[in-house]
Amino acid sequence: VVFQKVLSLLEEEFPDVCRIVTAVYPSAEDDVITSPYNTVLAMQELTEHADCVLPVENQSLLDILNKIDAMSYGTKLGPGVKRNNCVTSGGSRLSGAQKPFDAMNNIVANLLLNITSSTRFEGSLNMDLNEIAMNLVPFPRLHYLVPSLTPLYSLADVSIPTKRLDQMFSDAFSKDHQLIRANLKHSLFLASALMVRGDVHMSDLRRNIERLRSSLPFVSWNQEGWKTGLCSVPPVGHSHSMLALSNNTCVKATFMELRDSFTKLYKKKAHLHHYLHVDGMEQSIFSEALSSLTGLIEDYHHLDVSKSRLQRDTPRLRIATGSSS
Amino acid sequence: MSVVTIQLGQCGNQVGQELFDIICNDAEQSQRKTYSTSCSARFFRPTSKGDLVARAVLVDMEPKVINQSMNKAVKSGRWRYGEDSHFSQKQGSGNNWANGYCVLGPRHKDAVEELVRQEVERCDALAGFIPVMSVAGGTGSGVGTYVTQCLRDIYPTSFILNHLTWPYGTGEVIVQNYNSVLTLAHLYQLSDAMLVHENDTVHKICSQLLNIKQISFSDINMVIAHQLGGVLQPALTPDSYGVYSRNPLGELVSALACHPEYKLLSVSTVPQMPSSSIAFSTFSWPALLKHLRQMLISNTRMEVERTRSLTQGGFNTSLANLLILRGKDVYSAETGGFEDPAIYTPWLRSEEAFSLWKSPVSFDKYEKFATLVSNSQALLRPLDDMVRKAWNMFASRAYIHQYIKYNISEEDFLDSFTSLEQVISSYGQLQC
């Protein structure tokens, strides 16, 4: 709630400065019972006052950590997978009931490092924070961008042959690398940004976009909706890496689940009195937040149904042509 | 006469640096003193220490690229940029043309104008301006357009030749078509002519002719700079009476852009091959010129591929052509193929439409080198694609709120679309 106030303050004081929010969404089995309330209330602020939101789900972070564990300790040991990889350098990990928050936070920290890499290092095609908002937000409220990071483990072999590089691009659009549980490929892309770091040539980037395009459905008016950035300096311990940020209607599913959890509690007015005791909180705030979320879901849905419609070029302006001499 | 170059945005500053490098290299390698002197005077100014300083102003809304370009120049050991000839900020334009044109341009107008004025005052005689910029991003396109407007206001009789880099057709920047449409529509009113390079075309040169396997922007920029060198280096023109032209931009504009509806110029050069192969190749003017003519009329800017056009039968009709020959035996080169009325629009005589410049000095490592600057239908298809994609996006009003935020309205968009449809229509009818 404090954060929400800070967000509005930032907007008031610095209206021209881009506000990109990394927001952690609760998993289904969250410890906090009232987390659906908190989340939906926060979402209204995010929808109204943030320029971009990068939703991150705890469950996805856990899944990623488990995948890294499996690669390091067990079955599919890759040719040079290091035990101490950079993603999870924050302390030891326990299985079972305790959540490895350090390691999970580390992943989110890496996300932020990748987003700001072009601002901090040089590259042949810079991409800064303002450009992310500009290119990925076609309509003001639809600014929820699905992040996915690759690679998630470090490779001992630094001179990675081209095949591995292409694998990085494919991985970026696989469910295992996304930071929320949603399926990009089965929903509609409004826009996507690829922030590539390290020894990657522009032609590699273009080749891979060509390769992936056919399997990724884009909205009709943005068939080439790719924003690209090339930063020369890779993250520590890797020769190259990539962050993909996708504006994709798959977030609709996440929001619908959230709305359902909210409604389950709200219908019974469960725990509502805790909130209403606080000065300034009224029930209308809840209903407004719910209707903001519902509106958002509808907006995404509206775009989703356009997916199957065949779009032709819009008729062009006609110019009166003078008679030829 | 001297040219003042204004480098705008990441692309402008990267391309500009490569251009000065090539020009300086060419001037130094040449054995001919008059050529070197003419070249140095045109693009560089001498300092008390005797080193060469580029006649350039570097502008960007973030500092990294300018720093890189300035450092690279110093590292070459042969030339550099003026220590104070640059202006940058810390925030970037966010790929937003409206931000560049309506907010950042005006905000920093005085600072940039002052830098330009200082460069102009250091010229004995001003040949004109070359703003170098991309059309896809926010600074080059938006701030670049605004700066061009300022130049036109302050120096109404000077020649302004904008060098534009058009982006790849498939995505570098999602809103690139909006930014391009707004830029081109505005520049059409401000610029004397626009010399255009398309990343797609240059990319094909790199992959198919130069055999570069992994192409980077640095490769692209070097090809662009090389072709520009072929255009801008000193040459003997019909008006110059045996000395290198003192009015290169003026002569180029009057040779090619005689009609306000037709200002888009493309460049082709031959030969185009990996530098390792040059020493082993022999060139004849008839073969080179035949190739170049074929490239022109089949609407391709490189020697291998055919592309379709928006005109009938893929034949590229020209309004005007400027051929620049450099190197050995230029005086005996037979250029009649370029005077053929069949390749020109019927409402101009081919003698008026064709211009020929020569330089007996070889360019770069090439014993013989030909540059063709064309005002033709070659850019019609890419322009039409740009407008079509922008229009489809505009129909859904996607991203428009980002422009409205900075004071560009839907009306402004419609005006720009209308202007460009007019340009497309004019070029489409050249063969009539």
mmCIF file with all atom_site columns, N, CA, C and O in Angstrom, chain B residues 192-206:
data_model
loop_
_atom_site.group_PDB
_atom_site.id
_atom_site.type_symbol
_atom_site.label_atom_id
_atom_site.label_alt_id
_atom_site.label_comp_id
_atom_site.label_asym_id
_atom_site.label_entity_id
_atom_site.label_seq_id
_atom_site.pdbx_PDB_ins_code
_atom_site.Cartn_x
_atom_site.Cartn_y
_atom_site.Cartn_z
_atom_site.occupancy
_atom_site.B_iso_or_equiv
_atom_site.pdbx_formal_charge
_atom_site.auth_seq_id
_atom_site.auth_comp_id
_atom_site.auth_asym_id
_atom_site.auth_atom_id
_atom_site.pdbx_PDB_model_num
ATOM 1  N N  . ASP B 1 192 ? 16.498 20.208 -49.226 1.00 0.00 ? 192 ASP B N  1
ATOM 2  C CA . ASP B 1 192 ? 16.610 20.333 -50.677 1.00 0.00 ? 192 ASP B CA 1
ATOM 3  C C  . ASP B 1 192 ? 16.532 18.959 -51.336 1.00 0.00 ? 192 ASP B C  1
ATOM 4  O O  . ASP B 1 192 ? 16.005 18.822 -52.437 1.00 0.00 ? 192 ASP B O  1
ATOM 5  N N  . ALA B 1 193 ? 17.105 17.967 -50.659 1.00 0.00 ? 193 ALA B N  1
ATOM 6  C CA . ALA B 1 193 ? 17.022 16.601 -51.163 1.00 0.00 ? 193 ALA B CA 1
ATOM 7  C C  . ALA B 1 193 ? 17.382 15.653 -50.031 1.00 0.00 ? 193 ALA B C  1
ATOM 8  O O  . ALA B 1 193 ? 18.058 16.041 -49.074 1.00 0.00 ? 193 ALA B O  1
ATOM 9  N N  . MET B 1 194 ? 16.902 14.412 -50.142 1.00 0.00 ? 194 MET B N  1
ATOM 10 C CA . MET B 1 194 ? 17.196 13.409 -49.132 1.00 0.00 ? 194 MET B CA 1
ATOM 11 C C  . MET B 1 194 ? 17.920 12.240 -49.775 1.00 0.00 ? 194 MET B C  1
ATOM 12 O O  . MET B 1 194 ? 17.395 11.608 -50.699 1.00 0.00 ? 194 MET B O  1
ATOM 13 N N  . LEU B 1 195 ? 19.113 11.975 -49.277 1.00 0.00 ? 195 LEU B N  1
ATOM 14 C CA . LEU B 1 195 ? 19.902 10.865 -49.801 1.00 0.00 ? 195 LEU B CA 1
ATOM 15 C C  . LEU B 1 195 ? 19.652 9.684  -48.875 1.00 0.00 ? 195 LEU B C  1
ATOM 16 O O  . LEU B 1 195 ? 19.920 9.760  -47.681 1.00 0.00 ? 195 LEU B O  1
ATOM 17 N N  . VAL B 1 196 ? 19.120 8.599  -49.423 1.00 0.00 ? 196 VAL B N  1
ATOM 18 C CA . VAL B 1 196 ? 18.590 7.527  -48.575 1.00 0.00 ? 196 VAL B CA 1
ATOM 19 C C  . VAL B 1 196 ? 19.389 6.240  -48.690 1.00 0.00 ? 196 VAL B C  1
ATOM 20 O O  . VAL B 1 196 ? 19.710 5.790  -49.795 1.00 0.00 ? 196 VAL B O  1
ATOM 21 N N  . HIS B 1 197 ? 19.693 5.638  -47.547 1.00 0.00 ? 197 HIS B N  1
ATOM 22 C CA . HIS B 1 197 ? 20.190 4.268  -47.516 1.00 0.00 ? 197 HIS B CA 1
ATOM 23 C C  . HIS B 1 197 ? 19.188 3.418  -46.751 1.00 0.00 ? 197 HIS B C  1
ATOM 24 O O  . HIS B 1 197 ? 18.708 3.847  -45.705 1.00 0.00 ? 197 HIS B O  1
ATOM 25 N N  . GLU B 1 198 ? 18.873 2.244  -47.282 1.00 0.00 ? 198 GLU B N  1
ATOM 26 C CA . GLU B 1 198 ? 17.987 1.337  -46.554 1.00 0.00 ? 198 GLU B CA 1
ATOM 27 C C  . GLU B 1 198 ? 18.819 0.205  -45.969 1.00 0.00 ? 198 GLU B C  1
ATOM 28 O O  . GLU B 1 198 ? 19.598 -0.424 -46.702 1.00 0.00 ? 198 GLU B O  1
ATOM 29 N N  . ASN B 1 199 ? 18.601 -0.083 -44.699 1.00 0.00 ? 199 ASN B N  1
ATOM 30 C CA . ASN B 1 199 ? 19.340 -1.172 -44.055 1.00 0.00 ? 199 ASN B CA 1
ATOM 31 C C  . ASN B 1 199 ? 19.175 -2.498 -44.801 1.00 0.00 ? 199 ASN B C  1
ATOM 32 O O  . ASN B 1 199 ? 20.135 -3.262 -44.930 1.00 0.00 ? 199 ASN B O  1
ATOM 33 N N  . ASP B 1 200 ? 17.982 -2.773 -45.292 1.00 0.00 ? 200 ASP B N  1
ATOM 34 C CA . ASP B 1 200 ? 17.743 -4.026 -46.016 1.00 0.00 ? 200 ASP B CA 1
ATOM 35 C C  . ASP B 1 200 ? 18.664 -4.154 -47.232 1.00 0.00 ? 200 ASP B C  1
ATOM 36 O O  . ASP B 1 200 ? 19.272 -5.202 -47.470 1.00 0.00 ? 200 ASP B O  1
ATOM 37 N N  . THR B 1 201 ? 18.762 -3.106 -48.011 1.00 0.00 ? 201 THR B N  1
ATOM 38 C CA . THR B 1 201 ? 19.587 -3.140 -49.221 1.00 0.00 ? 201 THR B CA 1
ATOM 39 C C  . THR B 1 201 ? 21.061 -3.260 -48.862 1.00 0.00 ? 201 THR B C  1
ATOM 40 O O  . THR B 1 201 ? 21.799 -4.058 -49.452 1.00 0.00 ? 201 THR B O  1
ATOM 41 N N  . VAL B 1 202 ? 21.489 -2.476 -47.886 1.00 0.00 ? 202 VAL B N  1
ATOM 42 C CA . VAL B 1 202 ? 22.895 -2.521 -47.496 1.00 0.00 ? 202 VAL B CA 1
ATOM 43 C C  . VAL B 1 202 ? 23.237 -3.891 -46.911 1.00 0.00 ? 202 VAL B C  1
ATOM 44 O O  . VAL B 1 202 ? 24.314 -4.432 -47.144 1.00 0.00 ? 202 VAL B O  1
ATOM 45 N N  . HIS B 1 203 ? 22.280 -4.464 -46.201 1.00 0.00 ? 203 HIS B N  1
ATOM 46 C CA . HIS B 1 203 ? 22.485 -5.798 -45.635 1.00 0.00 ? 203 HIS B CA 1
ATOM 47 C C  . HIS B 1 203 ? 22.754 -6.815 -46.730 1.00 0.00 ? 203 HIS B C  1
ATOM 48 O O  . HIS B 1 203 ? 23.646 -7.661 -46.630 1.00 0.00 ? 203 HIS B O  1
ATOM 49 N N  . LYS B 1 204 ? 21.998 -6.714 -47.815 1.00 0.00 ? 204 LYS B N  1
ATOM 50 C CA . LYS B 1 204 ? 22.198 -7.656 -48.920 1.00 0.00 ? 204 LYS B CA 1
ATOM 51 C C  . LYS B 1 204 ? 23.558 -7.462 -49.569 1.00 0.00 ? 204 LYS B C  1
ATOM 52 O O  . LYS B 1 204 ? 24.216 -8.413 -49.985 1.00 0.00 ? 204 LYS B O  1
ATOM 53 N N  . ILE B 1 205 ? 23.992 -6.213 -49.663 1.00 0.00 ? 205 ILE B N  1
ATOM 54 C CA . ILE B 1 205 ? 25.333 -5.968 -50.183 1.00 0.00 ? 205 ILE B CA 1
ATOM 55 C C  . ILE B 1 205 ? 26.354 -6.686 -49.308 1.00 0.00 ? 205 ILE B C  1
ATOM 56 O O  . ILE B 1 205 ? 27.266 -7.359 -49.796 1.00 0.00 ? 205 ILE B O  1
ATOM 57 N N  . CYS B 1 206 ? 26.193 -6.565 -48.004 1.00 0.00 ? 206 CYS B N  1
ATOM 58 C CA . CYS B 1 206 ? 27.133 -7.202 -47.079 1.00 0.00 ? 206 CYS B CA 1
ATOM 59 C C  . CYS B 1 206 ? 27.129 -8.713 -47.231 1.00 0.00 ? 206 CYS B C  1
ATOM 60 O O  . CYS B 1 206 ? 28.183 -9.352 -47.233 1.00 0.00 ? 206 CYS B O  1
#
